[in-house]
């Protein structure tokens, strides 16, 4: 077909438009009717859209390759408007009208067939999937229109002009979603309710419908605006329905079942909703959904939880305690009351345990006493670690309760002495570290027991009392050589030092060091005696301990005696030394104060002779 020149260029362009649009419309019909379109046909349609937008010469036979490339200053039509812009508007309007008619026909099918619930949802989601794909193809065909005319219009501030893919979504929202929103949302919520009730449903329908709400938020908007369609048409109704459903279910379930069973039910429901978010809800819904569920499943029943918590503690239902913790943990401030209940419970159990090991008003076995304290701590420390996930609040509750019943209990009250616990703990350590006729445990086992002792020591408030008793008993073990193991003695001192610092153990450490110094001295003396035997072996079995003045819990001698001038003479390769001494009976031997001269230097030492 040929066109002659006309005095009416606008009319000529209208004829050009109809020519281009006729072919383009046939192609769009093919796209939305889901007919197969090969690459050649796709390029024909693309060229047709391009030719229409770019051809302002009025020649309908012009092709894309024959046209000049766009210039920075587009040609203007005779009426002063930019021709490409004017013609772009006509094509844009025709595509918009086409989409409107197409969607109206789709909606008419729903009305005619009176589709409801899942059948409606099935039709709606199928139509949406097809429409979305076809619109994507159409958007590719109209890329030239998008890049030039649409882009210019939006840069000029016309925000009601959209790229073709977005235009298709706008049309869907206006002609499909808005009229059918209540029906579609209701159908989705019914399927979700069926799923909550344990029925098997087609979650693919729910997922596609929910995605349509999200995708209808145009990508050029702010994140909040992009989810506005989803929020208004679905999320708001979904959250309200969820609140109503679980409020009713939780009340009925608690009336018919014990609390431990409800804890399992609530835990499962929360997990189900998290999985629901993963399967087909938008991620933006997760936090609010969890908040709503916690409110109706947990927060509204906290008083019932608190009442049951004591029963769970009394019956050692650790798994149920853990479930309750996991539920209440998610509520702000929900753990404070549980923490106080646990603290009070441990305190009561600890006081009762101490009372049961008290043999009489004035007699308490240190081993039974410490073991009772350890049993209570071990039991509830395990509970805090496993059921409460080592939460700091419950660690504090355990520490405070243990401090209470370890330092102030029936034993300390009977003795009217708050230092009774550190005294008994020190005596228990003496039982562990002192040789006895009974079979002593292996060193590794003793090391573990000493670690347990340190657990109790941590809670002792009067640690100076423990030091006093421990120092006296340590001195007795070292002087009488009744320690099970010198290595264990050193290990225990190191544990105390780590807990209380250097100053606390300085005297203990010095006592321990003195024993090694004395052993070295005695070994050298015995070597000397072997090399220089005395008449009648008079020095056989003789030993000396050198004790640092002020470190050991022994007082100075109160009476004196003189050793014969030559009887104390002893050299170890040094020049002569002379001695003068005083002594009192002490322990199994005597304490000797020695003044001596070595290499021209005078000094003094206190010797314990056994």
Coordinates of C-alpha atoms in Angstrom, one line a residue:
X1 CA 0.0 0.0 0.0
X2 CA 1.2 3.5 -0.9
X3 CA 0.3 6.8 0.7
X4 CA 0.2 10.1 -1.2
X5 CA 1.1 13.4 0.3
X6 CA -1.6 15.2 2.2
X7 CA -2.2 18.6 3.5
X8 CA -3.2 16.9 6.8
X9 CA 0.0 15.3 8.2
X10 CA -1.8 14.4 11.4
X11 CA -4.3 12.3 9.6
X12 CA -1.5 10.7 7.7
X13 CA 0.1 9.7 10.9
X14 CA -3.2 8.2 12.2
X15 CA -3.3 6.0 9.1
X16 CA 0.4 5.0 9.8
X17 CA -0.6 4.2 13.3
X18 CA -3.4 1.9 12.3
X19 CA -1.1 0.1 9.8
X20 CA 1.6 -0.5 12.4
X21 CA -0.9 -1.3 15.2
X22 CA -2.8 -3.9 13.1
X23 CA 0.3 -6.0 12.8
X24 CA 1.5 -5.3 16.3
X25 CA -1.9 -6.2 17.8
X26 CA -1.9 -9.6 16.0
X27 CA 1.4 -10.3 17.6
X28 CA 0.2 -9.2 21.1
X29 CA -2.8 -11.5 20.7
X30 CA -0.4 -14.3 20.0
X31 CA 1.6 -13.4 23.1
X32 CA -1.4 -13.3 25.5
X33 CA -3.0 -16.3 23.9
X34 CA 0.2 -18.2 24.7
X35 CA 0.8 -19.1 21.1
X36 CA 4.3 -20.1 20.2
X37 CA 6.4 -17.2 18.8
X38 CA 9.7 -18.0 17.2
X39 CA 12.7 -15.7 17.2
X40 CA 11.9 -14.3 13.7
X41 CA 8.3 -13.4 14.6
X42 CA 9.5 -11.8 17.9
X43 CA 12.0 -9.6 15.9
X44 CA 9.2 -8.6 13.5
X45 CA 7.1 -7.4 16.4
X46 CA 10.0 -5.6 18.0
X47 CA 10.8 -3.9 14.6
X48 CA 7.1 -2.9 14.2
X49 CA 7.1 -1.2 17.6
X50 CA 10.4 0.4 16.9
X51 CA 9.3 1.7 13.4
X52 CA 6.1 3.1 14.8
X53 CA 7.9 5.1 17.6
X54 CA 10.8 6.2 15.4
X55 CA 9.0 6.9 12.0
X56 CA 7.9 10.5 12.1
X57 CA 8.3 11.0 8.3
X58 CA 4.8 9.7 7.5
X59 CA 6.1 6.9 5.3
X60 CA 4.5 3.7 6.4
X61 CA 6.9 1.6 4.3
X62 CA 9.9 2.9 6.1
X63 CA 11.8 0.2 8.1
X64 CA 13.9 0.4 11.1
X65 CA 17.2 0.0 9.2
X66 CA 16.2 2.8 6.7
X67 CA 15.6 5.4 9.4
X68 CA 18.2 7.8 10.7
X69 CA 19.6 7.2 14.1
X70 CA 18.0 9.4 16.8
X71 CA 19.7 12.7 17.3
X72 CA 20.1 14.7 20.5
X73 CA 17.4 17.1 19.3
X74 CA 14.5 15.0 18.0
X75 CA 12.6 16.3 14.9
X76 CA 9.5 18.2 15.6
X77 CA 6.2 17.8 13.9
X78 CA 4.4 20.6 12.2
X79 CA 2.4 21.6 15.3
X80 CA 5.7 22.1 17.3
X81 CA 5.5 18.8 19.3
X82 CA 8.2 16.2 19.3
X83 CA 6.9 13.6 16.8
X84 CA 8.3 10.6 18.6
X85 CA 6.8 11.7 21.8
X86 CA 3.4 12.3 20.3
X87 CA 3.3 9.0 18.5
X88 CA 4.7 7.2 21.6
X89 CA 1.7 8.4 23.5
X90 CA -0.7 6.9 20.9
X91 CA 1.0 3.5 21.0
X92 CA 1.2 3.6 24.8
X93 CA -2.5 4.3 25.0
X94 CA -3.5 1.5 22.6
X95 CA -1.4 -1.0 24.7
X96 CA -3.1 0.2 27.8
X97 CA -6.5 -0.1 26.3
X98 CA -5.7 -3.6 25.0
X99 CA -4.6 -4.8 28.5
X100 CA -7.8 -3.3 30.0
X101 CA -10.1 -5.2 27.6
X102 CA -8.1 -8.4 28.1
X103 CA -8.3 -8.3 31.9
X104 CA -12.0 -7.4 31.8
X105 CA -12.7 -10.6 29.8
X106 CA -10.7 -12.6 32.4
X107 CA -12.7 -11.2 35.2
X108 CA -16.0 -11.8 33.4
X109 CA -15.2 -15.5 33.3
X110 CA -15.0 -15.6 37.0
X111 CA -18.3 -13.9 37.4
X112 CA -20.0 -16.1 34.8
X113 CA -18.8 -19.3 36.4
X114 CA -19.3 -18.0 39.9
X115 CA -15.9 -19.3 41.0
X116 CA -15.3 -19.4 44.8
X117 CA -12.7 -20.4 47.3
X118 CA -10.0 -22.8 46.0
X119 CA -11.5 -23.1 42.5
X120 CA -11.4 -19.3 42.3
X121 CA -7.8 -19.2 43.6
X122 CA -6.8 -21.9 41.1
X123 CA -8.2 -19.8 38.2
X124 CA -6.8 -16.5 39.6
X125 CA -3.2 -17.9 40.1
X126 CA -3.2 -19.5 36.6
X127 CA -4.3 -16.3 34.9
X128 CA -1.8 -14.3 36.9
X129 CA 1.1 -16.6 36.0
X130 CA 0.2 -16.5 32.3
X131 CA -0.4 -12.8 32.3
X132 CA 2.9 -12.0 34.1
X133 CA 4.9 -14.1 31.6
X134 CA 3.1 -12.6 28.5
X135 CA 3.6 -9.1 29.9
X136 CA 7.3 -9.8 30.2
X137 CA 7.4 -10.7 26.5
X138 CA 5.4 -7.6 25.6
X139 CA 7.8 -5.5 27.6
X140 CA 10.7 -6.8 25.5
X141 CA 8.9 -6.0 22.3
X142 CA 8.3 -2.4 23.5
X143 CA 11.9 -1.8 24.8
X144 CA 12.4 1.1 22.4
X145 CA 9.2 2.7 23.7
X146 CA 10.4 2.2 27.3
X147 CA 13.9 3.6 26.7
X148 CA 12.8 6.8 24.9
X149 CA 9.2 7.9 25.2
X150 CA 8.4 6.4 28.6
X151 CA 11.8 7.4 30.1
X152 CA 11.4 11.0 28.9
X153 CA 7.9 11.3 30.3
X154 CA 9.0 10.1 33.7
X155 CA 12.0 12.4 33.7
X156 CA 9.5 15.2 33.0
X157 CA 7.7 14.3 36.2
X158 CA 4.8 12.2 34.8
X159 CA 4.8 9.4 37.4
X160 CA 1.6 7.9 35.9
X161 CA 3.5 6.7 32.9
X162 CA 5.1 3.3 33.4
X163 CA 7.3 0.9 31.6
X164 CA 5.1 -1.7 29.7
X165 CA 5.8 -4.4 32.3
X166 CA 4.7 -2.1 35.2
X167 CA 1.8 -0.8 33.1
X168 CA 0.6 -4.4 32.9
X169 CA 0.8 -4.8 36.7
X170 CA -1.1 -1.6 37.2
X171 CA -3.8 -2.8 34.9
X172 CA -4.0 -6.1 36.7
X173 CA -4.3 -4.4 40.0
X174 CA -7.1 -2.1 38.8
X175 CA -9.1 -4.7 36.8
X176 CA -8.4 -8.0 38.6
X177 CA -7.0 -7.6 42.1
X178 CA -9.2 -4.6 43.3
X179 CA -12.5 -6.1 42.3
X180 CA -11.5 -9.7 43.5
X181 CA -9.3 -8.8 46.5
X182 CA -11.7 -9.9 49.2
X183 CA -12.5 -13.2 47.4
X184 CA -8.9 -14.1 46.7
X185 CA -7.7 -13.2 50.2
X186 CA -10.5 -15.2 51.8
X187 CA -9.7 -18.2 49.6
X188 CA -6.0 -18.0 50.6
X189 CA -6.8 -17.7 54.3
X190 CA -9.2 -20.7 54.1
X191 CA -6.4 -22.8 52.7
X192 CA -4.0 -21.7 55.4
X193 CA -6.6 -22.6 58.1
X194 CA -7.0 -26.0 56.6
X195 CA -3.3 -26.5 56.7
X196 CA -3.2 -25.4 60.3
X197 CA -5.9 -28.0 61.0
X198 CA -3.7 -30.7 59.6
X199 CA -5.2 -31.0 56.1
X200 CA -3.0 -31.4 53.0
X201 CA -3.4 -28.4 50.8
X202 CA -2.0 -27.0 47.6
X203 CA 0.6 -24.6 49.0
X204 CA 1.6 -23.7 45.5
X205 CA -1.7 -21.8 45.1
X206 CA -1.0 -19.8 48.3
X207 CA 2.5 -19.1 47.3
X208 CA 1.5 -17.8 43.8
X209 CA -1.3 -15.6 45.2
X210 CA 0.9 -14.1 47.9
X211 CA 3.7 -13.5 45.3
X212 CA 1.1 -11.6 43.1
X213 CA 0.4 -9.2 46.0
X214 CA 4.1 -8.6 46.5
X215 CA 4.9 -8.2 42.8
X216 CA 2.1 -5.7 42.2
X217 CA 4.2 -3.2 44.3
X218 CA 6.1 -1.4 41.6
X219 CA 9.9 -1.8 41.7
X220 CA 10.5 1.9 41.3
X221 CA 8.9 2.7 44.7
X222 CA 10.5 2.8 48.1
X223 CA 10.7 -0.6 49.9
X224 CA 7.7 0.2 52.1
X225 CA 5.6 1.4 49.2
X226 CA 6.5 -1.8 47.2
X227 CA 4.9 -3.9 49.9
X228 CA 1.8 -1.7 50.3
X229 CA -0.4 -3.9 48.0
X230 CA 0.8 -7.0 49.9
X231 CA 0.2 -5.4 53.3
X232 CA -3.2 -3.9 52.6
X233 CA -4.7 -6.8 50.6
X234 CA -3.2 -9.8 52.5
X235 CA -0.9 -9.3 55.4
X236 CA -3.3 -7.3 57.6
X237 CA -6.0 -9.9 57.2
X238 CA -3.6 -12.8 57.7
X239 CA -2.3 -11.5 61.0
X240 CA -5.8 -10.8 62.3
X241 CA -6.9 -14.3 61.3
X242 CA -3.8 -15.8 62.9
X243 CA -4.5 -14.0 66.2
X244 CA -8.1 -15.1 66.3
X245 CA -7.2 -18.7 65.4
X246 CA -4.5 -19.2 68.1
X247 CA -6.4 -17.3 70.8
X248 CA -9.3 -19.7 70.4
X249 CA -7.1 -22.8 70.1
X250 CA -4.9 -22.1 73.1
X251 CA -7.8 -21.5 75.4
X252 CA -9.5 -24.7 74.5
X253 CA -6.3 -26.7 74.6
X254 CA -5.4 -25.5 78.1
X255 CA -8.8 -26.4 79.4
X256 CA -8.5 -30.0 78.2
X257 CA -4.8 -30.7 78.6
X258 CA -2.0 -30.3 81.2
X259 CA 0.5 -27.4 80.9
X260 CA 3.4 -29.7 79.8
X261 CA 1.4 -30.8 76.8
X262 CA 0.5 -27.2 76.0
X263 CA 4.2 -26.3 76.0
X264 CA 4.8 -28.9 73.3
X265 CA 1.8 -27.6 71.4
X266 CA 2.9 -24.0 71.6
X267 CA 6.4 -24.9 70.6
X268 CA 5.2 -26.8 67.5
X269 CA 2.8 -24.0 66.5
X270 CA 5.6 -21.4 66.6
X271 CA 7.8 -23.7 64.5
X272 CA 4.9 -24.2 62.0
X273 CA 4.5 -20.5 61.5
X274 CA 8.2 -20.1 60.9
X275 CA 8.1 -22.7 58.3
X276 CA 5.0 -21.0 56.8
X277 CA 7.1 -17.9 56.4
X278 CA 9.8 -19.9 54.7
X279 CA 7.3 -21.6 52.3
X280 CA 5.1 -18.9 51.0
X281 CA 4.9 -15.7 53.1
X282 CA 7.0 -12.6 52.5
X283 CA 10.0 -12.2 54.8
X284 CA 8.6 -8.8 56.0
X285 CA 5.8 -10.7 57.8
X286 CA 8.1 -12.9 59.9
X287 CA 8.7 -10.6 62.9
X288 CA 5.1 -9.4 63.3
X289 CA 3.8 -12.9 62.9
X290 CA 6.2 -14.2 65.6
X291 CA 5.1 -11.3 67.8
X292 CA 1.4 -12.0 67.4
X293 CA 1.9 -15.8 68.0
X294 CA 4.0 -15.2 71.2
X295 CA 1.4 -12.8 72.5
X296 CA -1.6 -15.2 72.2
X297 CA 0.3 -18.5 72.7
X298 CA 2.6 -17.5 75.6
X299 CA 2.1 -14.0 77.0
X300 CA -1.6 -14.4 77.6
X301 CA -0.9 -17.5 79.7
X302 CA 2.1 -16.5 81.7
X303 CA 0.4 -16.7 85.0
X304 CA -0.4 -20.4 84.3
X305 CA 3.2 -20.9 83.3
X306 CA 4.5 -19.4 86.5
X307 CA 2.2 -21.6 88.6
X308 CA 3.2 -24.7 86.8
X309 CA 7.0 -23.9 86.9
X310 CA 7.2 -24.8 90.6
X311 CA 5.6 -28.2 90.0
X312 CA 8.1 -28.9 87.2
X313 CA 11.0 -28.0 89.5
X314 CA 9.7 -30.2 92.3
X315 CA 9.3 -33.2 89.9
X316 CA 12.6 -32.6 88.0
X317 CA 10.8 -32.2 84.7
X318 CA 13.9 -30.7 83.0
X319 CA 12.7 -31.1 79.4
X320 CA 9.4 -29.3 80.2
X321 CA 11.4 -26.6 82.0
X322 CA 13.5 -26.2 78.9
X323 CA 10.4 -25.8 76.7
X324 CA 8.9 -23.2 79.1
X325 CA 12.2 -21.3 79.0
X326 CA 12.4 -21.3 75.2
X327 CA 8.9 -19.9 75.0
X328 CA 9.2 -17.3 77.8
X329 CA 12.7 -16.3 76.7
X330 CA 11.3 -14.6 73.6
X331 CA 9.1 -12.2 75.7
X332 CA 10.8 -9.0 77.0
X333 CA 11.1 -9.3 80.7
X334 CA 9.4 -12.7 80.8
X335 CA 12.3 -14.5 82.5
X336 CA 12.6 -12.3 85.6
X337 CA 9.9 -14.1 87.5
X338 CA 11.1 -17.5 86.5
X339 CA 14.6 -16.5 87.7
X340 CA 13.3 -15.6 91.1
X341 CA 11.3 -18.8 91.4
X342 CA 14.4 -20.9 90.5
X343 CA 16.5 -19.0 93.0
X344 CA 14.0 -19.5 95.9
X345 CA 13.7 -23.2 95.0
X346 CA 17.4 -23.9 95.0
X347 CA 17.8 -22.1 98.3
X348 CA 15.0 -24.3 99.9
X349 CA 16.5 -27.5 98.5
X350 CA 20.0 -26.5 99.7
X351 CA 18.9 -25.8 103.2
X352 CA 17.0 -29.0 103.4
X353 CA 20.1 -31.0 102.1
X354 CA 22.3 -29.5 104.8
X355 CA 19.7 -30.3 107.5
X356 CA 19.6 -33.9 106.4
X357 CA 23.4 -34.4 106.8
X358 CA 23.5 -32.9 110.3
X359 CA 24.2 -35.8 112.7
X360 CA 23.6 -33.8 115.9
X361 CA 23.5 -30.3 117.1
X362 CA 27.3 -30.2 117.7
X363 CA 28.5 -32.9 115.2
X364 CA 28.7 -32.6 111.5
X365 CA 30.8 -34.9 109.2
X366 CA 32.8 -32.6 106.9
X367 CA 32.6 -35.1 104.0
X368 CA 28.9 -35.5 104.3
X369 CA 28.4 -31.8 104.6
X370 CA 30.5 -30.8 101.6
X371 CA 29.0 -33.7 99.5
X372 CA 25.5 -32.4 100.3
X373 CA 26.4 -28.9 99.1
X374 CA 28.1 -30.3 96.0
X375 CA 25.1 -32.5 95.1
X376 CA 22.7 -29.6 95.2
X377 CA 25.0 -27.4 93.1
X378 CA 25.8 -30.1 90.6
X379 CA 22.1 -30.9 90.1
X380 CA 21.0 -27.3 89.5
X381 CA 24.1 -26.3 87.6
X382 CA 23.3 -29.1 85.1
X383 CA 19.7 -27.7 84.9
X384 CA 20.9 -24.2 84.2
X385 CA 23.4 -25.4 81.6
X386 CA 20.9 -27.6 79.7
X387 CA 17.4 -26.4 80.3
X388 CA 18.2 -22.7 80.5
X389 CA 21.0 -22.6 78.0
X390 CA 23.5 -21.1 80.5
X391 CA 21.4 -17.9 80.5
X392 CA 23.1 -15.3 82.7
X393 CA 20.0 -14.6 84.7
X394 CA 19.7 -18.2 85.8
X395 CA 23.4 -18.5 86.4
X396 CA 23.0 -15.5 88.8
X397 CA 20.0 -17.2 90.4
X398 CA 22.1 -20.4 91.0
X399 CA 25.1 -18.4 92.4
X400 CA 22.9 -16.3 94.8
X401 CA 21.0 -19.3 96.1
X402 CA 24.2 -21.3 96.6
X403 CA 25.8 -18.4 98.4
X404 CA 22.8 -18.3 100.7
X405 CA 22.5 -21.9 101.8
X406 CA 26.3 -22.5 101.9
X407 CA 27.1 -19.6 104.3
X408 CA 23.9 -19.5 106.4
X409 CA 22.2 -22.8 107.3
X410 CA 21.2 -24.9 110.2
X411 CA 24.8 -26.0 110.9
X412 CA 26.1 -22.4 111.1
X413 CA 23.1 -21.4 113.2
X414 CA 23.6 -24.3 115.6
X415 CA 27.2 -23.3 116.1
X416 CA 26.3 -19.6 116.2
X417 CA 29.2 -19.2 113.8
X418 CA 29.0 -18.0 110.2
X419 CA 32.5 -19.4 109.7
X420 CA 31.3 -23.0 110.1
X421 CA 31.2 -23.7 106.4
X422 CA 34.8 -22.6 105.6
X423 CA 36.0 -24.6 108.7
X424 CA 34.2 -27.8 107.5
X425 CA 35.5 -27.3 103.9
X426 CA 39.1 -26.9 105.2
X427 CA 38.7 -30.1 107.2
X428 CA 37.3 -31.9 104.2
X429 CA 40.3 -30.9 102.2
X430 CA 42.5 -32.3 105.0
X431 CA 40.7 -35.6 104.7
X432 CA 41.4 -35.7 101.0
X433 CA 45.1 -34.7 101.2
X434 CA 46.1 -36.5 104.3
X435 CA 47.4 -40.1 104.3
X436 CA 45.1 -42.5 106.1
X437 CA 44.7 -46.2 106.7
X438 CA 41.9 -46.3 104.2
X439 CA 42.7 -46.6 100.5
X440 CA 43.3 -43.1 99.1
X441 CA 41.9 -42.3 95.6
X442 CA 44.2 -42.0 92.7
X443 CA 45.8 -38.6 92.1
X444 CA 43.6 -37.9 89.0
X445 CA 40.5 -38.7 91.0
X446 CA 41.6 -36.5 93.8
X447 CA 42.3 -33.6 91.4
X448 CA 38.7 -33.8 90.2
X449 CA 37.5 -33.8 93.8
X450 CA 39.6 -30.8 94.6
X451 CA 38.1 -29.0 91.6
X452 CA 34.7 -29.7 93.1
X453 CA 35.9 -28.3 96.4
X454 CA 36.8 -25.1 94.6
X455 CA 33.2 -24.8 93.4
X456 CA 32.1 -24.6 97.0
X457 CA 35.0 -22.4 98.0
X458 CA 33.9 -19.8 95.4
X459 CA 30.6 -19.3 97.3
X460 CA 32.3 -19.0 100.8
X461 CA 32.0 -15.4 102.0
X462 CA 34.5 -15.7 104.9
X463 CA 37.5 -16.9 103.0
X464 CA 39.9 -15.8 105.7
X465 CA 38.4 -18.3 108.1
X466 CA 39.0 -21.0 105.5
X467 CA 42.6 -19.8 105.2
X468 CA 43.2 -20.0 108.9
X469 CA 42.0 -23.6 109.2
X470 CA 43.6 -24.7 106.0
X471 CA 46.9 -23.2 107.0
X472 CA 47.0 -25.1 110.3
X473 CA 46.0 -28.4 108.7
X474 CA 48.5 -27.9 105.9
X475 CA 51.3 -27.3 108.4
X476 CA 50.4 -30.5 110.2
X477 CA 50.5 -32.5 107.0
X478 CA 53.8 -31.0 105.9
X479 CA 55.6 -31.2 109.2
X480 CA 54.4 -34.8 109.9
X481 CA 54.9 -35.8 106.3
X482 CA 51.4 -37.1 106.0
X483 CA 50.4 -35.5 102.6
X484 CA 49.1 -37.9 100.1
X485 CA 51.0 -36.1 97.4
X486 CA 53.2 -32.9 97.4
X487 CA 52.1 -32.3 93.9
X488 CA 48.4 -32.2 94.9
X489 CA 49.3 -29.8 97.8
X490 CA 50.9 -27.5 95.2
X491 CA 48.0 -27.9 92.9
X492 CA 45.5 -26.9 95.6
X493 CA 47.5 -23.8 96.5
X494 CA 47.6 -22.8 92.9
X495 CA 43.8 -23.2 92.7
X496 CA 43.4 -20.9 95.7
X497 CA 45.8 -18.4 94.3
X498 CA 43.9 -18.3 91.0
X499 CA 40.6 -17.7 92.9
X500 CA 41.9 -15.2 95.5
X501 CA 45.2 -13.8 94.3
X502 CA 48.8 -13.9 95.4
X503 CA 48.4 -12.2 98.8
X504 CA 45.9 -14.8 100.0
X505 CA 48.2 -17.8 99.3
X506 CA 51.6 -16.2 100.0
X507 CA 52.1 -17.9 103.4
X508 CA 50.8 -21.2 102.1
X509 CA 53.2 -21.0 99.2
X510 CA 56.1 -20.2 101.5
X511 CA 55.2 -23.2 103.7
X512 CA 55.1 -25.4 100.6
X513 CA 58.5 -24.0 99.4
X514 CA 60.0 -24.6 102.8
X515 CA 59.3 -28.3 102.6
X516 CA 61.2 -28.6 99.4
X517 CA 64.1 -26.5 100.8
X518 CA 64.2 -28.7 103.9
X519 CA 64.2 -31.9 101.8
X520 CA 67.1 -30.6 99.8
X521 CA 69.0 -29.8 103.0
X522 CA 68.3 -33.2 104.6
X523 CA 69.4 -35.0 101.4
X524 CA 72.7 -33.1 101.5
X525 CA 73.1 -33.8 105.2
X526 CA 72.6 -37.5 104.7
X527 CA 75.2 -37.5 101.9
X528 CA 77.6 -35.8 104.3
X529 CA 76.8 -38.4 107.0
X530 CA 77.4 -41.2 104.6
X531 CA 80.8 -39.8 103.7
X532 CA 81.7 -38.9 107.3
X533 CA 80.0 -41.6 109.5
X534 CA 79.5 -40.6 113.2
X535 CA 80.4 -43.0 116.1
X536 CA 77.7 -45.5 116.8
X537 CA 75.6 -44.0 113.9
X538 CA 74.3 -41.4 116.3
X539 CA 73.0 -39.2 113.5
X540 CA 71.0 -41.9 111.7
X541 CA 67.4 -40.8 111.2
X542 CA 68.2 -37.2 112.1
X543 CA 66.2 -34.6 110.1
X544 CA 65.7 -30.9 110.1
X545 CA 63.0 -28.6 108.7
X546 CA 63.8 -25.0 108.0
X547 CA 60.7 -22.9 108.5
X548 CA 60.3 -19.3 107.4
X549 CA 59.6 -17.1 110.4
X550 CA 56.0 -15.7 110.1
X551 CA 54.7 -18.1 107.5
X552 CA 54.0 -21.1 109.7
X553 CA 51.3 -21.1 112.4
X554 CA 53.8 -21.8 115.2
X555 CA 54.7 -19.5 118.1
X556 CA 58.3 -18.8 119.3
X557 CA 59.9 -21.1 121.9
X558 CA 59.2 -20.1 125.5
X559 CA 62.2 -21.9 127.1
X560 CA 65.8 -22.3 126.2
X561 CA 68.6 -24.8 126.5
X562 CA 72.2 -24.9 125.2
X563 CA 73.6 -27.5 122.9
X564 CA 77.2 -28.6 123.7
X565 CA 79.6 -26.4 121.6
X566 CA 80.7 -29.2 119.3
X567 CA 77.5 -31.2 119.1
X568 CA 75.9 -29.0 116.5
X569 CA 79.0 -28.6 114.4
X570 CA 78.2 -29.5 110.8
X571 CA 79.7 -28.4 107.5
X572 CA 78.8 -29.1 103.9
X573 CA 82.0 -28.0 102.2
X574 CA 81.9 -24.5 103.9
X575 CA 84.2 -23.2 106.6
X576 CA 83.5 -24.1 110.2
X577 CA 80.1 -23.1 111.7
X578 CA 79.3 -22.8 115.4
X579 CA 75.8 -22.9 116.9
X580 CA 73.9 -21.9 120.0
X581 CA 70.2 -22.9 120.3
X582 CA 67.0 -22.8 122.4
X583 CA 64.2 -25.4 122.2
X584 CA 60.7 -26.2 123.3
X585 CA 58.7 -29.4 122.8
X586 CA 56.6 -29.0 119.7
X587 CA 54.6 -31.5 117.8
X588 CA 56.8 -34.7 117.4
X589 CA 60.1 -33.0 118.0
X590 CA 61.5 -29.6 119.0
X591 CA 62.0 -26.2 117.6
X592 CA 65.6 -24.9 117.6
X593 CA 66.7 -21.4 117.1
X594 CA 70.1 -21.4 115.5
X595 CA 72.7 -18.7 115.2
X596 CA 75.5 -19.5 112.9
X597 CA 78.4 -18.0 111.0
X598 CA 79.0 -19.0 107.3
X599 CA 81.9 -17.6 105.4
X600 CA 82.3 -14.8 107.8
X601 CA 78.5 -13.9 107.8
X602 CA 76.2 -14.4 110.7
X603 CA 72.5 -15.4 110.3
X604 CA 69.6 -17.0 112.2
X605 CA 67.1 -19.8 111.3
X606 CA 64.4 -21.7 113.2
X607 CA 64.7 -25.4 112.9
X608 CA 62.1 -28.0 113.6
X609 CA 63.8 -31.2 114.6
X610 CA 62.0 -34.5 114.5

